[in-house]
Amino acid sequence: NINNLSNFSSISVNFVFAQNPPSQADLIIVPGSSHFQLPLAAVKLFKRKLAKKIIFTGGFNQKLGKSEADFGTEIALKKGVPDIYILRETKSKNTKENALQALVVIKKHKLAFKKILLISKPYHARRLKMTFSKVFPRSQLFVIPIEDDRKINRHNWWKSAEGIAKVMEELEKISQYYNKGDLSLNYIP
């Protein structure tokens, strides 16, 4: 019943809709997405000099006709980020692979990764943070939620069938990732 969801506890909302204020970091990582709002947010943070490099992740996306990493890279280049500050990986197909492949890029280029800004859709934020925490256990991760064209956020998710479905899907995926050992319950806040 949708009316019962409006009373979803603030603890539950804060769990799903993780967020941190932007902070000075070594890197910005944008997990694979076909939503332009995420790469634009990374560009804004980069231009504020909050990190020295942006890593775009994500393999081929049928809807885009290209990799999600290439999609993000193209947006950043059009918005004036010099190519030398952009790295990408074009193999990953899910959140776990985004994290694992980002680590491959980081090690290949010998980048510092003590602090990382993760750009996320609001409803994907907790799973993203927990999954990246498994791959980057010694890194401090800051999740920066950015609304995509769905406009689903912590204040309205329960008002639409799509919002409810996305949040419930994320809770299910957190459970699946946990059961496979693909996320960490211990992470630096």
PDB file of C-alpha atoms in Angstrom, residues 30 36 39-40 42-44 46-47 54 56 69-83 85-86:
ATOM      1  CA  VAL A  30      31.315   7.541 -12.319  1.00  0.00           C
ATOM      2  CA  PHE A  36      23.928  12.425 -18.689  1.00  0.00           C
ATOM      3  CA  PRO A  39      28.935  12.761 -15.982  1.00  0.00           C
ATOM      4  CA  LEU A  40      27.853  16.420 -15.726  1.00  0.00           C
ATOM      5  CA  ALA A  42      31.558  14.729 -12.192  1.00  0.00           C
ATOM      6  CA  VAL A  43      32.609  17.603 -14.459  1.00  0.00           C
ATOM      7  CA  LYS A  44      31.293  20.167 -11.964  1.00  0.00           C
ATOM      8  CA  PHE A  46      36.341  18.341 -11.228  1.00  0.00           C
ATOM      9  CA  LYS A  47      36.053  22.023 -12.139  1.00  0.00           C
ATOM     10  CA  ILE A  54      37.746  11.306 -13.431  1.00  0.00           C
ATOM     11  CA  PHE A  56      34.246   6.642 -16.214  1.00  0.00           C
ATOM     12  CA  ALA A  69      32.397   4.988 -20.218  1.00  0.00           C
ATOM     13  CA  ASP A  70      32.673   6.502 -23.700  1.00  0.00           C
ATOM     14  CA  PHE A  71      29.324   8.266 -23.180  1.00  0.00           C
ATOM     15  CA  GLY A  72      30.593   9.874 -19.955  1.00  0.00           C
ATOM     16  CA  THR A  73      33.945  10.717 -21.496  1.00  0.00           C
ATOM     17  CA  GLU A  74      32.319  12.477 -24.455  1.00  0.00           C
ATOM     18  CA  ILE A  75      30.242  14.643 -22.123  1.00  0.00           C
ATOM     19  CA  ALA A  76      33.274  15.569 -20.011  1.00  0.00           C
ATOM     20  CA  LEU A  77      35.316  16.464 -23.096  1.00  0.00           C
ATOM     21  CA  LYS A  78      32.477  18.610 -24.489  1.00  0.00           C
ATOM     22  CA  LYS A  79      32.291  20.407 -21.143  1.00  0.00           C
ATOM     23  CA  GLY A  80      35.985  21.273 -21.268  1.00  0.00           C
ATOM     24  CA  VAL A  81      37.702  18.605 -19.172  1.00  0.00           C
ATOM     25  CA  PRO A  82      41.084  17.946 -20.829  1.00  0.00           C
ATOM     26  CA  ASP A  83      41.558  14.367 -22.022  1.00  0.00           C
ATOM     27  CA  TYR A  85      42.402  14.064 -16.692  1.00  0.00           C
ATOM     28  CA  ILE A  86      39.940  11.426 -17.912  1.00  0.00           C
TER      29      ILE A  86
END
